[in-house]
Amino acid sequence: MGMAFCATGALAQDSQSRLSGLKLSGDQPIQIESDKLEVREAENLAIFTGNVSVTQGPTVLKSGKMTVFYLKDGKGSAATGSAGIDRLEVDDKVYVKSDKQVATGDRGTFDMKTEVLVLSGNEVVLSEGDNVLVGCKLTVQMKSGLAQVDGCSKGTKGNGRVMMSITPGSQKK
């Protein structure tokens, strides 16, 4: 069972700031750095590996690997990055920071059309200061800032529940 909340609204009681990270469709420039880049023009994709860092405005995404899937519309080139992006897939210790919030997981996807970010893994953590939310899947609607955290499956690792830790007074500025 998931738990829906406004990502920062629940953590910081501040309706003005919300998890709006990875607004890659915005008008701010995007900077991507990695140790290696492999472009597969015929497959309309580019694979960044090794210390991948994506920065746009206040948002930073880090991972060990990121695959960029380009739209197959015949416009632009994957080699030059001028083609439209369909979605991103990130793997290997994913870290996303936007303003005061940090989210971590094992893997993630970002759909450019719907502007939905999904982080998943054995432990997905969304934190703001001392306030922490833990589950196995975090889904963020970037347009609205609404987020949902799902608990881990019952079994070896999880009890099917979401855990939230709030430190009194930490929401005050």
PDB file of C-alpha atoms in Angstrom:
ATOM      1  CA  MET A   1       0.000   0.000   0.000  1.00  0.00           C
ATOM      2  CA  GLY A   2       1.480   3.326  -0.994  1.00  0.00           C
ATOM      3  CA  MET A   3       1.383   6.577   0.890  1.00  0.00           C
ATOM      4  CA  ALA A   4       0.616   9.710  -1.124  1.00  0.00           C
ATOM      5  CA  PHE A   5       1.797  13.118   0.011  1.00  0.00           C
ATOM      6  CA  CYS A   6       3.187  16.349  -1.339  1.00  0.00           C
ATOM      7  CA  ALA A   7       6.875  15.528  -1.067  1.00  0.00           C
ATOM      8  CA  THR A   8       7.977  18.606   0.823  1.00  0.00           C
ATOM      9  CA  GLY A   9       4.528  19.435   2.118  1.00  0.00           C
ATOM     10  CA  ALA A  10       4.654  16.361   4.329  1.00  0.00           C
ATOM     11  CA  LEU A  11       8.292  16.676   5.243  1.00  0.00           C
ATOM     12  CA  ALA A  12       8.665  20.413   5.651  1.00  0.00           C
ATOM     13  CA  GLN A  13       5.112  21.751   5.941  1.00  0.00           C
ATOM     14  CA  ASP A  14       6.019  24.305   3.284  1.00  0.00           C
ATOM     15  CA  SER A  15       3.688  24.340   0.316  1.00  0.00           C
ATOM     16  CA  GLN A  16       5.908  26.720  -1.639  1.00  0.00           C
ATOM     17  CA  SER A  17       8.845  24.339  -1.968  1.00  0.00           C
ATOM     18  CA  ARG A  18       8.342  20.869  -3.366  1.00  0.00           C
ATOM     19  CA  LEU A  19      10.409  18.178  -4.967  1.00  0.00           C
ATOM     20  CA  SER A  20      10.619  19.661  -8.437  1.00  0.00           C
ATOM     21  CA  GLY A  21      13.953  18.150  -9.368  1.00  0.00           C
ATOM     22  CA  LEU A  22      14.924  16.831 -12.771  1.00  0.00           C
ATOM     23  CA  LYS A  23      12.840  19.341 -14.675  1.00  0.00           C
ATOM     24  CA  LEU A  24      14.801  18.399 -17.755  1.00  0.00           C
ATOM     25  CA  SER A  25      12.142  19.861 -20.026  1.00  0.00           C
ATOM     26  CA  GLY A  26      12.752  23.322 -18.554  1.00  0.00           C
ATOM     27  CA  ASP A  27      14.680  26.073 -20.270  1.00  0.00           C
ATOM     28  CA  GLN A  28      17.802  25.835 -18.123  1.00  0.00           C
ATOM     29  CA  PRO A  29      20.904  24.207 -19.636  1.00  0.00           C
ATOM     30  CA  ILE A  30      21.699  20.618 -18.706  1.00  0.00           C
ATOM     31  CA  GLN A  31      25.285  19.582 -17.981  1.00  0.00           C
ATOM     32  CA  ILE A  32      26.189  15.882 -18.097  1.00  0.00           C
ATOM     33  CA  GLU A  33      29.590  14.534 -17.070  1.00  0.00           C
ATOM     34  CA  SER A  34      30.825  10.935 -17.007  1.00  0.00           C
ATOM     35  CA  ASP A  35      33.986   8.886 -17.403  1.00  0.00           C
ATOM     36  CA  LYS A  36      32.773   7.288 -20.645  1.00  0.00           C
ATOM     37  CA  LEU A  37      30.111   7.917 -23.292  1.00  0.00           C
ATOM     38  CA  GLU A  38      28.917   5.377 -25.837  1.00  0.00           C
ATOM     39  CA  VAL A  39      26.496   6.545 -28.546  1.00  0.00           C
ATOM     40  CA  ARG A  40      24.425   3.981 -30.438  1.00  0.00           C
ATOM     41  CA  GLU A  41      22.965   6.139 -33.204  1.00  0.00           C
ATOM     42  CA  ALA A  42      21.126   3.226 -34.860  1.00  0.00           C
ATOM     43  CA  GLU A  43      19.384   2.439 -31.552  1.00  0.00           C
ATOM     44  CA  ASN A  44      18.729   6.101 -30.701  1.00  0.00           C
ATOM     45  CA  LEU A  45      20.477   5.896 -27.358  1.00  0.00           C
ATOM     46  CA  ALA A  46      23.504   7.116 -25.471  1.00  0.00           C
ATOM     47  CA  ILE A  47      25.084   5.366 -22.483  1.00  0.00           C
ATOM     48  CA  PHE A  48      27.020   7.389 -19.911  1.00  0.00           C
ATOM     49  CA  THR A  49      29.088   5.315 -17.442  1.00  0.00           C
ATOM     50  CA  GLY A  50      31.380   6.033 -14.510  1.00  0.00           C
ATOM     51  CA  ASN A  51      30.687   8.830 -12.017  1.00  0.00           C
ATOM     52  CA  VAL A  52      27.725  10.159 -14.003  1.00  0.00           C
ATOM     53  CA  SER A  53      26.620  13.628 -12.929  1.00  0.00           C
ATOM     54  CA  VAL A  54      23.652  15.535 -14.390  1.00  0.00           C
ATOM     55  CA  THR A  55      23.098  19.143 -13.324  1.00  0.00           C
ATOM     56  CA  GLN A  56      20.249  21.475 -14.229  1.00  0.00           C
ATOM     57  CA  GLY A  57      19.576  24.522 -12.084  1.00  0.00           C
ATOM     58  CA  PRO A  58      19.205  23.433  -8.441  1.00  0.00           C
ATOM     59  CA  THR A  59      18.910  19.749  -9.370  1.00  0.00           C
ATOM     60  CA  VAL A  60      21.793  17.264  -9.337  1.00  0.00           C
ATOM     61  CA  LEU A  61      21.514  13.593 -10.284  1.00  0.00           C
ATOM     62  CA  LYS A  62      24.404  11.185  -9.774  1.00  0.00           C
ATOM     63  CA  SER A  63      24.680   7.517 -10.675  1.00  0.00           C
ATOM     64  CA  GLY A  64      27.116   4.912 -11.937  1.00  0.00           C
ATOM     65  CA  LYS A  65      25.308   4.578 -15.282  1.00  0.00           C
ATOM     66  CA  MET A  66      22.727   6.550 -17.238  1.00  0.00           C
ATOM     67  CA  THR A  67      21.090   5.537 -20.507  1.00  0.00           C
ATOM     68  CA  VAL A  68      19.416   8.277 -22.548  1.00  0.00           C
ATOM     69  CA  PHE A  69      16.723   7.035 -24.939  1.00  0.00           C
ATOM     70  CA  TYR A  70      16.050   9.497 -27.766  1.00  0.00           C
ATOM     71  CA  LEU A  71      12.793   9.911 -29.662  1.00  0.00           C
ATOM     72  CA  LYS A  72      12.706   8.015 -32.953  1.00  0.00           C
ATOM     73  CA  ASP A  73      11.243  10.887 -34.922  1.00  0.00           C
ATOM     74  CA  GLY A  74      14.111  11.390 -37.351  1.00  0.00           C
ATOM     75  CA  LYS A  75      14.836  14.853 -35.965  1.00  0.00           C
ATOM     76  CA  GLY A  76      18.268  15.530 -34.542  1.00  0.00           C
ATOM     77  CA  SER A  77      21.071  13.172 -33.645  1.00  0.00           C
ATOM     78  CA  ALA A  78      21.860  11.074 -30.575  1.00  0.00           C
ATOM     79  CA  ALA A  79      25.562  11.642 -31.259  1.00  0.00           C
ATOM     80  CA  THR A  80      25.274  15.403 -30.804  1.00  0.00           C
ATOM     81  CA  GLY A  81      22.499  15.279 -28.194  1.00  0.00           C
ATOM     82  CA  SER A  82      20.240  17.348 -30.459  1.00  0.00           C
ATOM     83  CA  ALA A  83      17.545  14.674 -30.664  1.00  0.00           C
ATOM     84  CA  GLY A  84      14.564  14.905 -28.319  1.00  0.00           C
ATOM     85  CA  ILE A  85      14.829  12.758 -25.174  1.00  0.00           C
ATOM     86  CA  ASP A  86      12.151  10.126 -24.561  1.00  0.00           C
ATOM     87  CA  ARG A  87      13.346   8.837 -21.187  1.00  0.00           C
ATOM     88  CA  LEU A  88      16.351   8.394 -18.931  1.00  0.00           C
ATOM     89  CA  GLU A  89      17.301   5.232 -17.074  1.00  0.00           C
ATOM     90  CA  VAL A  90      19.826   5.423 -14.235  1.00  0.00           C
ATOM     91  CA  ASP A  91      21.482   2.560 -12.368  1.00  0.00           C
ATOM     92  CA  ASP A  92      24.125   1.906  -9.730  1.00  0.00           C
ATOM     93  CA  LYS A  93      23.628   4.020  -6.585  1.00  0.00           C
ATOM     94  CA  VAL A  94      21.285   6.752  -7.758  1.00  0.00           C
ATOM     95  CA  TYR A  95      21.370  10.089  -5.913  1.00  0.00           C
ATOM     96  CA  VAL A  96      19.044  13.012  -6.654  1.00  0.00           C
ATOM     97  CA  LYS A  97      19.269  16.369  -4.868  1.00  0.00           C
ATOM     98  CA  SER A  98      16.907  19.252  -5.458  1.00  0.00           C
ATOM     99  CA  ASP A  99      17.038  22.271  -3.184  1.00  0.00           C
ATOM    100  CA  LYS A 100      16.934  20.857   0.376  1.00  0.00           C
ATOM    101  CA  GLN A 101      15.719  17.373  -0.499  1.00  0.00           C
ATOM    102  CA  VAL A 102      17.769  14.278  -1.281  1.00  0.00           C
ATOM    103  CA  ALA A 103      16.493  10.968  -2.684  1.00  0.00           C
ATOM    104  CA  THR A 104      18.561   7.816  -3.115  1.00  0.00           C
ATOM    105  CA  GLY A 105      17.879   4.392  -4.616  1.00  0.00           C
ATOM    106  CA  ASP A 106      19.418   1.581  -6.633  1.00  0.00           C
ATOM    107  CA  ARG A 107      17.889   2.496  -9.999  1.00  0.00           C
ATOM    108  CA  GLY A 108      15.531   4.990 -11.543  1.00  0.00           C
ATOM    109  CA  THR A 109      13.675   6.187 -14.614  1.00  0.00           C
ATOM    110  CA  PHE A 110      12.573   9.620 -15.762  1.00  0.00           C
ATOM    111  CA  ASP A 111       9.903   9.933 -18.459  1.00  0.00           C
ATOM    112  CA  MET A 112      10.221  13.234 -20.328  1.00  0.00           C
ATOM    113  CA  LYS A 113       6.621  13.354 -21.617  1.00  0.00           C
ATOM    114  CA  THR A 114       4.868  12.682 -18.315  1.00  0.00           C
ATOM    115  CA  GLU A 115       7.677  14.198 -16.175  1.00  0.00           C
ATOM    116  CA  VAL A 116       7.471  11.262 -13.766  1.00  0.00           C
ATOM    117  CA  LEU A 117      10.556  10.179 -11.812  1.00  0.00           C
ATOM    118  CA  VAL A 118      10.583   6.680 -10.304  1.00  0.00           C
ATOM    119  CA  LEU A 119      13.347   5.538  -7.936  1.00  0.00           C
ATOM    120  CA  SER A 120      13.405   1.948  -6.730  1.00  0.00           C
ATOM    121  CA  GLY A 121      15.645  -0.491  -4.918  1.00  0.00           C
ATOM    122  CA  ASN A 122      16.169  -2.442  -1.705  1.00  0.00           C
ATOM    123  CA  GLU A 123      15.940   0.845   0.175  1.00  0.00           C
ATOM    124  CA  VAL A 124      14.747   4.143  -1.269  1.00  0.00           C
ATOM    125  CA  VAL A 125      15.291   7.134   1.012  1.00  0.00           C
ATOM    126  CA  LEU A 126      13.779  10.610   0.690  1.00  0.00           C
ATOM    127  CA  SER A 127      15.198  13.069   3.205  1.00  0.00           C
ATOM    128  CA  GLU A 128      15.064  16.731   4.071  1.00  0.00           C
ATOM    129  CA  GLY A 129      17.339  17.653   6.948  1.00  0.00           C
ATOM    130  CA  ASP A 130      16.600  15.278   9.826  1.00  0.00           C
ATOM    131  CA  ASN A 131      13.286  14.136   8.325  1.00  0.00           C
ATOM    132  CA  VAL A 132      13.527  10.783   6.549  1.00  0.00           C
ATOM    133  CA  LEU A 133      11.088   8.651   4.562  1.00  0.00           C
ATOM    134  CA  VAL A 134      12.090   5.074   3.652  1.00  0.00           C
ATOM    135  CA  GLY A 135      10.455   2.569   1.302  1.00  0.00           C
ATOM    136  CA  CYS A 136      11.326   0.579  -1.814  1.00  0.00           C
ATOM    137  CA  LYS A 137       9.772   2.769  -4.525  1.00  0.00           C
ATOM    138  CA  LEU A 138       9.446   6.548  -4.841  1.00  0.00           C
ATOM    139  CA  THR A 139       7.283   8.007  -7.613  1.00  0.00           C
ATOM    140  CA  VAL A 140       7.379  11.788  -8.106  1.00  0.00           C
ATOM    141  CA  GLN A 141       5.075  13.758 -10.426  1.00  0.00           C
ATOM    142  CA  MET A 142       7.475  16.592 -11.247  1.00  0.00           C
ATOM    143  CA  LYS A 143       4.795  18.971 -12.551  1.00  0.00           C
ATOM    144  CA  SER A 144       2.843  18.982  -9.277  1.00  0.00           C
ATOM    145  CA  GLY A 145       5.534  17.890  -6.806  1.00  0.00           C
ATOM    146  CA  LEU A 146       3.266  15.087  -5.578  1.00  0.00           C
ATOM    147  CA  ALA A 147       5.109  11.960  -4.510  1.00  0.00           C
ATOM    148  CA  GLN A 148       4.188   8.466  -3.469  1.00  0.00           C
ATOM    149  CA  VAL A 149       6.335   6.035  -1.529  1.00  0.00           C
ATOM    150  CA  ASP A 150       5.595   2.309  -1.612  1.00  0.00           C
ATOM    151  CA  GLY A 151       6.833  -0.102   1.037  1.00  0.00           C
ATOM    152  CA  CYS A 152       9.001  -3.111   0.380  1.00  0.00           C
ATOM    153  CA  SER A 153       7.460  -6.484  -0.366  1.00  0.00           C
ATOM    154  CA  LYS A 154       6.881  -8.656   2.642  1.00  0.00           C
ATOM    155  CA  GLY A 155       9.595 -11.225   3.050  1.00  0.00           C
ATOM    156  CA  THR A 156      13.296 -11.217   3.738  1.00  0.00           C
ATOM    157  CA  LYS A 157      13.916  -7.447   3.617  1.00  0.00           C
ATOM    158  CA  GLY A 158      10.587  -5.751   4.172  1.00  0.00           C
ATOM    159  CA  ASN A 159       7.377  -5.844   6.115  1.00  0.00           C
ATOM    160  CA  GLY A 160       5.371  -4.136   3.379  1.00  0.00           C
ATOM    161  CA  ARG A 161       5.330  -0.832   5.216  1.00  0.00           C
ATOM    162  CA  VAL A 162       6.739   2.672   4.727  1.00  0.00           C
ATOM    163  CA  MET A 163       8.823   4.231   7.511  1.00  0.00           C
ATOM    164  CA  MET A 164       8.896   7.969   8.258  1.00  0.00           C
ATOM    165  CA  SER A 165      11.055   9.673  10.844  1.00  0.00           C
ATOM    166  CA  ILE A 166      10.279  13.320  11.684  1.00  0.00           C
ATOM    167  CA  THR A 167      12.365  15.405  14.068  1.00  0.00           C
ATOM    168  CA  PRO A 168      10.147  17.949  15.910  1.00  0.00           C
ATOM    169  CA  GLY A 169      11.088  21.535  15.089  1.00  0.00           C
ATOM    170  CA  SER A 170      13.112  20.588  12.035  1.00  0.00           C
ATOM    171  CA  GLN A 171      10.489  22.065   9.695  1.00  0.00           C
ATOM    172  CA  LYS A 172      11.004  25.581  11.055  1.00  0.00           C
ATOM    173  CA  LYS A 173      13.244  27.923   9.098  1.00  0.00           C
TER     174      LYS A 173
END
